[in-house]
């Protein structure tokens, strides 16, 4: 019976939509709580039950940014994270785009084997190579250097980037490429005039995902940097002290350090699953 | 007719764009791992450099027999399996909810993605101090609210991290990784052929019947992929263990233990052997993950 089915379906859909909203809010609640707490005074943040109506203040942020004079400035770690993430992302793109081209548009023989070699390096735990890298860095005086992180983050993200770019470049129509080749276009011209317009959204998504993984990284930065090249995640781990109240400041710090990733992640949202599944899911 | 020399030059022209990335990756990932394997056979503690020497399988024997190391292996397995399975089930539920149309679906999807985009260290700090804290964390705060609603003055105020440390770490990881599972499974759902579902519905199939006979078989490879990739990522987790519990109270997983053995105990040989063990375990999972990706890739090529 059409009307009955429609009514039942409509009611079911309404209920399930409501459930979806509740799940969304439940998953978002910790983040909302982090942001709200970051705008509380320390005394208001450390109450039980927590106060939803406490006056808002920027005290947590002033504490974090060192205007209070007591803390270490977060600007060097933030700048280090930005430098390492942006530089490694650029290097990733420089290496990944030609490689992806060789694996999709003008594929080399055994291109699948090469692809899976790239993927297998992603599967290896970072911690397995940590000690030799530490020793080499020690001997070459590269410890506490931002450029060491750039190299390591590039190697960490290159497999994903190659896989993503290969799947994006595979969407370029073959006929257009053949026409360009007949007209005598060389590799640079082909890449610039024909491939780039089609692959640019994919390139942006790849860059954003590489940035996210670099910005998030802790283990390499924790072990291989000290005073000069420490990144934001490392800074966060040293933020909590045993003296006094710090919850508002910690929440402010967590919010500030997460902002670049949240922005990049939302911008890359549509391609996020493609990157995270290593190109297997579109 | 092309000469062999011309053909060889053409082949190299094809390979040339690939070589920088390939050489770079081999240098930065494969060579360090080879070095790790070599060091794992040495007796090398940085605090006693004069005693360095060949140790054969001593480091591996230590990995297998040391109770703390066995404990960290067990912890790694337990943490990984529980987090992957829980976030996979939750992710599947959320993906099914989002696969339907309702008002504000885009907003809900954004809300659900947010946990995955919080920097892992920041998320761990958030859970440790703003949620779990026994004195003023949100969880105990909510308990206080609820108890007061019913007029009672003595709400339970558990110390979550002390009472259930591994569950505390696991919960924060489930919260962060469920969106990952959801996104992959949602993509799988949206690649389901709509006409088959429509035909089944017209034939009077129930929603559960459609799910069991059409949706679930189609999703199997996406479930496999999400589980395998999640395992690869979560096995390597360091941030949550390091930040929430500092590896204490039985929560040290292998990455944390390796970090501690190498960075604090300075036992390079043993840390390397532990690293090799982690790689071997990861390769087992990676082998299945690679096969799943390969089958999806083959399907794409055939299409």
XYZ file of C-alpha atoms in Angstrom:
585
model
C 0.000 0.000 0.000
C 1.663 3.149 -1.244
C 0.472 5.703 1.266
C 1.113 3.462 4.255
C 4.579 2.576 3.024
C 5.394 6.195 2.378
C 4.265 7.216 5.831
C 6.245 4.432 7.503
C 9.288 5.178 5.353
C 9.077 8.866 6.106
C 8.859 8.233 9.838
C 11.768 5.776 9.719
C 13.850 8.223 7.754
C 13.095 10.947 10.282
C 14.127 8.751 13.190
C 17.315 7.620 11.480
C 18.152 11.199 10.554
C 17.753 12.153 14.190
C 19.999 9.272 15.230
C 22.595 10.441 12.727
C 22.479 13.949 14.177
C 22.892 12.584 17.700
C 25.888 10.503 16.618
C 27.427 13.501 14.883
C 27.008 15.647 17.980
C 28.354 12.881 20.232
C 31.513 12.522 18.165
C 31.904 16.284 17.973
C 31.321 16.831 21.700
C 34.952 16.359 22.838
C 36.122 18.875 20.244
C 33.424 21.345 21.234
C 34.406 20.839 24.860
C 38.049 21.480 24.050
C 37.217 24.745 22.310
C 34.816 25.910 25.016
C 37.265 25.114 27.809
C 39.993 27.016 25.994
C 37.919 30.179 26.481
C 37.473 29.700 30.241
C 39.562 30.994 33.100
C 41.597 28.269 34.769
C 39.452 28.414 37.915
C 36.266 28.007 35.859
C 37.767 25.207 33.771
C 38.643 23.111 36.826
C 35.199 22.769 38.376
C 32.956 19.758 38.888
C 30.385 19.749 37.437
C 31.861 21.884 34.648
C 30.360 25.301 34.256
C 28.621 25.913 30.952
C 27.876 29.533 31.795
C 31.292 30.692 32.979
C 32.373 33.982 31.409
C 34.488 33.600 28.288
C 38.008 34.978 28.243
C 41.133 34.825 26.126
C 43.285 34.104 29.159
C 44.082 30.549 28.039
C 45.295 31.819 24.686
C 47.315 34.616 26.253
C 48.935 32.058 28.518
C 49.676 29.787 25.567
C 51.154 32.532 23.418
C 53.348 33.631 26.277
C 51.918 37.083 26.846
C 51.812 36.174 30.515
C 55.562 35.846 30.481
C 55.594 32.553 32.367
C 55.636 30.131 29.467
C 57.944 29.328 26.589
C 56.847 30.892 23.329
C 54.952 28.525 21.017
C 55.905 30.459 17.903
C 59.163 28.599 17.123
C 57.443 25.180 17.262
C 54.532 26.455 15.172
C 56.922 27.884 12.596
C 58.969 24.678 12.628
C 55.855 22.603 12.001
C 54.816 24.909 9.193
C 58.280 24.830 7.626
C 58.637 21.059 7.850
C 55.109 20.401 6.605
C 55.128 22.836 3.690
C 58.665 22.021 2.553
C 58.110 18.269 2.717
C 54.790 18.639 0.887
C 56.465 20.561 -1.930
C 59.230 17.973 -2.144
C 56.631 15.194 -2.139
C 54.842 16.767 -5.094
C 58.076 17.307 -7.024
C 58.946 13.628 -6.652
C 55.450 12.128 -6.849
C 54.018 13.796 -9.943
C 56.681 12.564 -12.411
C 56.620 9.132 -10.791
C 52.836 8.957 -11.042
C 53.108 10.025 -14.682
C 55.501 7.152 -15.352
C 53.092 4.758 -13.662
C 49.887 5.813 -15.368
C 50.036 7.931 -18.512
C 53.147 6.414 -20.058
C 53.384 3.318 -17.887
C 56.681 1.531 -17.496
C 56.668 -2.228 -17.628
C 55.872 -3.862 -14.281
C 54.223 -0.635 -13.172
C 52.028 -2.574 -10.782
C 55.082 -4.038 -9.058
C 56.572 -0.581 -8.645
C 53.288 0.740 -7.278
C 53.165 -2.002 -4.699
C 56.754 -1.374 -3.740
C 55.785 2.218 -2.993
C 52.834 0.990 -0.990
C 54.881 -1.535 0.970
C 57.194 1.198 2.236
C 54.117 2.878 3.703
C 53.262 -0.317 5.537
C 56.581 -0.457 7.381
C 56.399 1.019 10.872
C 58.324 4.266 11.172
C 59.828 3.114 14.432
C 61.721 0.304 12.676
C 64.054 2.705 10.908
C 64.318 5.191 13.740
C 67.609 4.062 15.288
C 69.735 4.012 12.108
C 68.313 7.384 11.129
C 69.190 8.699 14.574
C 72.750 7.382 14.271
C 73.253 8.795 10.789
C 71.804 12.127 11.881
C 74.109 12.118 14.890
C 77.175 11.446 12.765
C 76.270 14.049 10.152
C 75.267 16.650 12.774
C 71.721 16.679 11.434
C 70.075 16.154 14.815
C 67.788 19.006 15.817
C 67.568 20.108 12.197
C 64.303 20.979 10.497
C 65.658 19.684 7.195
C 66.065 16.191 8.585
C 62.356 16.254 9.363
C 61.639 17.492 5.843
C 63.447 14.482 4.389
C 61.744 12.017 6.720
C 58.271 13.476 6.231
C 58.793 13.350 2.484
C 59.603 9.642 2.671
C 56.628 9.125 4.982
C 54.166 10.718 2.556
C 55.662 9.952 -0.841
C 53.969 6.522 -1.165
C 50.514 7.979 -0.535
C 51.189 10.835 -2.909
C 52.359 8.550 -5.717
C 49.311 6.369 -5.294
C 46.915 9.289 -5.194
C 48.463 11.097 -8.129
C 48.530 7.901 -10.169
C 44.801 7.425 -9.695
C 44.136 11.068 -10.547
C 46.362 11.034 -13.634
C 44.733 7.823 -14.799
C 41.614 9.907 -15.339
C 43.261 11.924 -18.127
C 41.803 10.765 -21.460
C 44.302 8.845 -23.570
C 43.072 10.322 -26.856
C 44.078 13.846 -25.874
C 47.548 12.684 -24.914
C 47.997 10.890 -28.208
C 46.906 13.977 -30.131
C 49.424 16.080 -28.207
C 52.158 13.558 -28.901
C 51.401 13.650 -32.626
C 51.718 17.417 -32.512
C 55.241 16.978 -31.166
C 54.619 18.110 -27.600
C 57.395 17.112 -25.204
C 57.000 15.939 -21.630
C 57.045 19.400 -19.980
C 54.495 20.784 -22.416
C 52.268 17.756 -22.015
C 52.350 18.002 -18.255
C 51.791 21.737 -18.182
C 49.113 22.170 -20.845
C 47.150 18.925 -20.791
C 47.680 16.975 -17.605
C 47.766 19.815 -15.071
C 44.241 21.170 -15.646
C 42.693 17.729 -15.211
C 44.861 16.723 -12.270
C 44.987 20.015 -10.386
C 42.184 19.165 -7.913
C 43.895 15.870 -7.206
C 47.188 17.668 -6.774
C 45.629 19.991 -4.212
C 44.106 17.090 -2.313
C 47.405 15.209 -2.317
C 49.216 18.274 -1.006
C 46.675 18.779 1.766
C 46.879 15.175 2.922
C 50.665 15.225 2.881
C 50.554 18.423 4.943
C 48.191 16.824 7.465
C 50.372 13.773 8.045
C 53.511 15.893 8.363
C 51.936 18.324 10.783
C 50.585 15.485 12.957
C 53.819 13.538 13.299
C 55.297 13.110 16.788
C 57.704 10.174 17.069
C 60.397 11.337 14.647
C 60.184 14.895 15.898
C 60.304 13.778 19.520
C 63.445 11.695 19.054
C 65.341 13.685 16.438
C 64.828 17.299 17.541
C 65.748 19.197 20.669
C 65.783 22.930 21.244
C 66.014 24.389 17.758
C 63.794 22.250 15.532
C 61.071 21.030 17.910
C 57.618 20.931 16.310
C 54.153 21.734 17.638
C 53.234 18.166 18.667
C 56.505 17.935 20.627
C 55.760 21.294 22.214
C 52.341 20.031 23.274
C 53.835 17.043 25.086
C 55.964 19.365 27.201
C 53.148 21.750 27.989
C 51.670 20.061 31.033
C 53.468 20.725 34.300
C 52.709 19.528 37.778
C 52.341 23.086 39.069
C 49.058 24.918 39.152
C 46.044 24.759 36.896
C 46.607 24.385 33.185
C 43.449 22.974 31.615
C 42.349 26.125 29.774
C 45.861 26.642 28.456
C 46.144 23.009 27.314
C 42.808 23.260 25.524
C 43.849 26.525 23.900
C 47.119 24.933 22.793
C 45.371 21.835 21.455
C 42.897 24.007 19.561
C 45.577 26.218 18.022
C 47.798 23.316 16.994
C 44.835 21.439 15.486
C 43.521 24.392 13.481
C 45.798 23.951 10.419
C 44.881 20.278 10.164
C 41.184 20.968 10.608
C 41.304 23.599 7.867
C 43.341 21.400 5.521
C 41.204 18.367 6.292
C 37.912 20.095 5.618
C 39.347 21.546 2.412
C 40.432 18.063 1.280
C 37.321 16.398 2.655
C 36.077 15.031 -0.661
C 39.416 13.418 -1.469
C 40.299 12.426 2.071
C 39.048 8.863 1.742
C 40.914 8.390 -1.517
C 44.171 9.398 0.114
C 43.628 7.426 3.283
C 42.730 4.258 1.408
C 45.859 4.735 -0.714
C 43.808 5.375 -3.823
C 41.897 2.104 -3.572
C 38.584 3.815 -2.860
C 37.365 6.794 -4.882
C 62.342 -0.024 -37.948
C 63.449 0.895 -34.461
C 66.967 -0.032 -33.528
C 67.621 -1.769 -30.214
C 69.506 1.307 -29.086
C 66.570 3.591 -29.851
C 64.178 1.291 -28.062
C 66.445 1.148 -25.050
C 66.615 4.943 -25.000
C 62.830 5.133 -25.199
C 62.476 2.726 -22.292
C 64.811 4.801 -20.178
C 62.880 7.923 -21.092
C 59.797 6.243 -19.669
C 61.591 5.243 -16.484
C 63.376 8.518 -15.887
C 60.475 10.374 -14.211
C 60.089 7.461 -11.811
C 63.683 7.222 -10.639
C 63.990 10.230 -8.276
C 61.063 9.094 -6.115
C 62.190 5.475 -6.219
C 65.804 6.206 -5.273
C 64.753 8.645 -2.567
C 62.368 6.168 -0.996
C 64.883 3.319 -1.081
C 67.517 5.509 0.530
C 65.290 6.814 3.306
C 63.201 3.735 4.136
C 64.866 0.536 2.925
C 68.466 1.301 3.868
C 67.590 2.281 7.459
C 65.625 -0.916 7.805
C 68.546 -2.987 6.546
C 70.702 -1.202 9.101
C 68.132 -2.053 11.771
C 68.375 -5.723 10.855
C 72.175 -5.612 11.077
C 72.162 -3.806 14.423
C 69.653 -6.306 15.789
C 72.426 -8.923 15.679
C 74.847 -6.752 17.649
C 75.425 -6.281 21.317
C 75.345 -2.480 21.382
C 74.398 -0.303 24.313
C 75.374 3.324 23.873
C 76.111 3.537 27.596
C 78.779 0.824 27.274
C 80.397 1.365 23.864
C 83.461 -0.725 24.664
C 81.341 -3.857 24.978
C 79.954 -3.638 21.445
C 80.129 -6.853 19.489
C 78.340 -9.621 17.659
C 75.402 -11.037 19.611
C 73.882 -13.549 17.174
C 70.291 -14.135 18.272
C 70.667 -12.847 21.835
C 68.527 -9.793 21.155
C 65.767 -11.884 19.623
C 65.927 -14.307 22.537
C 65.513 -11.306 24.827
C 62.518 -10.106 22.816
C 60.848 -13.495 23.129
C 61.692 -14.184 26.784
C 61.558 -10.775 28.454
C 58.217 -10.524 30.322
C 57.963 -6.774 29.725
C 58.504 -7.219 26.008
C 56.033 -10.064 25.787
C 53.606 -7.871 27.663
C 54.064 -5.054 25.165
C 53.474 -7.458 22.272
C 50.278 -8.678 23.924
C 49.264 -5.081 24.597
C 49.855 -4.146 20.979
C 47.698 -7.008 19.735
C 44.935 -6.365 22.252
C 44.887 -2.621 21.652
C 44.974 -2.945 17.881
C 42.304 -5.626 17.597
C 39.909 -3.944 20.015
C 40.290 -0.512 18.432
C 40.010 -1.768 14.850
C 36.957 -3.932 15.494
C 35.139 -1.333 17.570
C 35.803 1.550 15.200
C 34.933 -0.660 12.226
C 31.529 -1.532 13.687
C 30.827 2.057 14.686
C 32.079 3.270 11.313
C 29.758 0.845 9.534
C 26.778 2.043 11.564
C 27.600 5.674 10.853
C 28.183 4.981 7.154
C 24.761 3.331 6.895
C 23.168 6.331 8.613
C 24.901 8.788 6.288
C 23.977 6.770 3.207
C 20.402 8.017 3.623
C 19.155 11.479 2.809
C 18.136 13.699 5.714
C 18.224 17.379 6.591
C 21.722 18.564 7.374
C 23.520 15.445 6.186
C 26.569 17.422 5.048
C 26.862 19.092 8.435
C 26.598 15.785 10.275
C 29.287 14.312 8.053
C 31.557 17.236 8.871
C 30.889 16.807 12.593
C 31.734 13.115 12.323
C 34.969 13.749 10.425
C 36.287 16.276 12.940
C 37.761 13.791 15.465
C 40.019 12.373 12.788
C 41.372 15.840 12.009
C 42.394 16.745 15.536
C 46.175 16.406 15.876
C 46.709 13.031 17.625
C 48.798 14.520 20.440
C 46.174 17.213 20.976
C 43.427 14.586 21.023
C 45.336 12.551 23.596
C 45.838 15.615 25.806
C 42.160 16.444 25.416
C 41.062 13.001 26.542
C 43.573 12.841 29.371
C 42.943 16.223 30.952
C 39.589 17.547 29.804
C 37.603 14.306 29.757
C 39.213 11.622 31.954
C 40.504 13.768 34.819
C 38.984 12.428 38.029
C 38.566 15.837 39.670
C 37.220 18.035 36.901
C 37.005 15.969 33.710
C 33.854 16.095 31.618
C 32.995 12.420 32.131
C 32.837 12.757 35.910
C 31.211 16.143 35.506
C 28.370 14.562 33.550
C 27.994 11.897 36.219
C 27.728 14.651 38.816
C 25.085 16.421 36.740
C 23.030 13.275 36.312
C 23.194 12.378 39.983
C 22.128 15.875 40.973
C 19.198 15.658 38.580
C 17.903 12.783 40.665
C 18.639 14.535 43.922
C 21.506 12.286 44.977
C 24.635 13.837 46.428
C 27.190 11.091 46.034
C 27.923 10.462 42.344
C 30.499 7.858 41.337
C 33.731 9.600 40.361
C 36.004 6.910 38.927
C 39.625 7.550 38.098
C 39.285 6.316 34.521
C 42.963 6.245 33.651
C 43.987 4.423 36.808
C 41.125 1.941 36.848
C 41.121 1.045 33.132
C 44.243 2.498 31.534
C 44.254 0.373 28.380
C 40.531 0.970 27.845
C 41.160 4.696 28.273
C 43.784 4.664 25.525
C 41.593 2.449 23.349
C 38.554 4.716 23.694
C 40.472 7.786 22.559
C 41.777 5.850 19.551
C 38.306 4.517 18.700
C 37.024 8.088 18.757
C 39.764 9.220 16.374
C 39.655 6.280 13.951
C 35.927 5.622 13.607
C 35.654 8.497 11.089
C 38.367 6.838 8.994
C 36.405 3.585 8.880
C 33.200 5.474 8.177
C 34.674 7.325 5.198
C 35.947 4.177 3.518
C 32.731 2.255 4.096
C 30.612 5.213 3.003
C 32.552 5.322 -0.251
C 31.889 1.609 -0.612
C 28.170 2.083 0.000
C 28.003 4.843 -2.565
C 29.641 2.632 -5.167
C 26.868 0.062 -4.702
C 24.740 -0.350 -7.848
C 21.526 1.564 -7.128
C 19.380 -0.271 -9.655
C 19.961 -3.603 -7.898
C 18.784 -2.126 -4.596
C 15.773 -0.553 -6.286
C 14.829 -3.823 -7.982
C 15.110 -5.701 -4.694
C 12.951 -3.132 -2.930
C 10.263 -3.389 -5.620
C 10.274 -7.147 -5.204
C 9.321 -6.559 -1.580
C 12.691 -7.201 0.041
C 12.988 -5.826 3.562
C 15.642 -3.313 4.528
C 17.461 -5.975 6.492
C 17.250 -8.409 3.578
C 18.752 -5.822 1.242
C 21.513 -5.169 3.736
C 22.323 -8.831 4.265
C 22.177 -10.082 0.694
C 23.191 -7.054 -1.374
C 24.989 -4.475 0.739
C 27.129 -6.672 2.947
C 28.596 -8.795 0.114
C 29.387 -5.639 -1.813
C 30.998 -4.072 1.238
C 33.142 -7.077 2.109
C 36.245 -5.836 0.378
C 35.790 -2.349 1.766
C 35.446 -3.804 5.249
C 38.607 -5.814 4.674
C 40.439 -2.777 3.368
C 39.338 -0.545 6.232
C 40.250 -3.179 8.816
C 43.652 -3.880 7.300
C 44.626 -0.257 6.804
C 43.347 0.606 10.258
C 45.471 -2.192 11.675
C 48.573 -0.947 9.862
C 48.063 2.562 11.198
C 47.047 1.631 14.749
C 49.814 -0.941 15.273
C 52.201 1.966 14.812
C 50.420 4.254 17.243
C 52.772 6.087 19.561
C 51.095 9.394 20.387
C 48.185 8.128 22.484
C 50.247 5.737 24.608
C 53.033 8.267 25.052
C 50.732 11.125 25.981
C 47.901 9.544 27.964
C 49.704 6.964 30.094
C 53.422 7.294 29.276
C 53.365 3.560 28.702
C 52.540 2.898 32.331
C 50.012 0.577 33.963
C 50.412 -2.084 31.299
C 49.709 0.120 28.292
C 53.142 0.142 26.637
C 52.780 -1.060 23.069
C 55.699 -2.046 20.875
C 56.382 1.355 19.294
C 56.497 2.898 22.750
C 58.677 0.092 24.114
C 61.099 0.441 21.205
C 61.262 4.168 21.802
C 61.989 3.581 25.467
C 64.570 0.849 24.864
C 66.460 2.964 22.364
C 65.962 6.484 23.678
C 66.050 5.949 27.422
C 67.784 2.618 27.960
C 70.069 3.210 24.955
C 70.079 -0.510 24.177
C 70.451 -0.254 20.411
C 70.706 -3.976 19.709
C 67.559 -4.882 21.582
C 65.608 -1.906 20.218
C 66.546 -3.002 16.708
C 65.391 -6.562 17.328
C 62.097 -5.188 18.607
C 61.850 -3.068 15.468
C 62.339 -6.115 13.268
C 59.612 -7.958 15.181
C 57.208 -5.061 14.607
C 58.034 -5.056 10.914
C 57.445 -8.788 10.580
C 54.059 -8.478 12.291
C 53.174 -5.501 10.118
C 54.206 -7.349 6.974
C 51.735 -10.110 7.791
C 48.905 -7.595 7.883
C 50.346 -5.569 5.021
C 50.371 -8.636 2.793
C 46.604 -8.955 3.119
C 46.116 -5.206 2.749
C 48.170 -5.180 -0.436
C 46.102 -8.028 -1.830
C 42.864 -6.205 -1.098
C 44.124 -2.999 -2.690
C 45.347 -5.054 -5.623
C 41.945 -6.636 -6.215
C 40.231 -3.244 -6.055
C 42.839 -1.873 -8.450
C 42.259 -4.761 -10.840
C 38.543 -4.047 -10.780
C 39.241 -0.405 -11.609
C 41.392 -1.374 -14.585
C 38.820 -3.798 -15.933
C 36.033 -1.237 -15.629
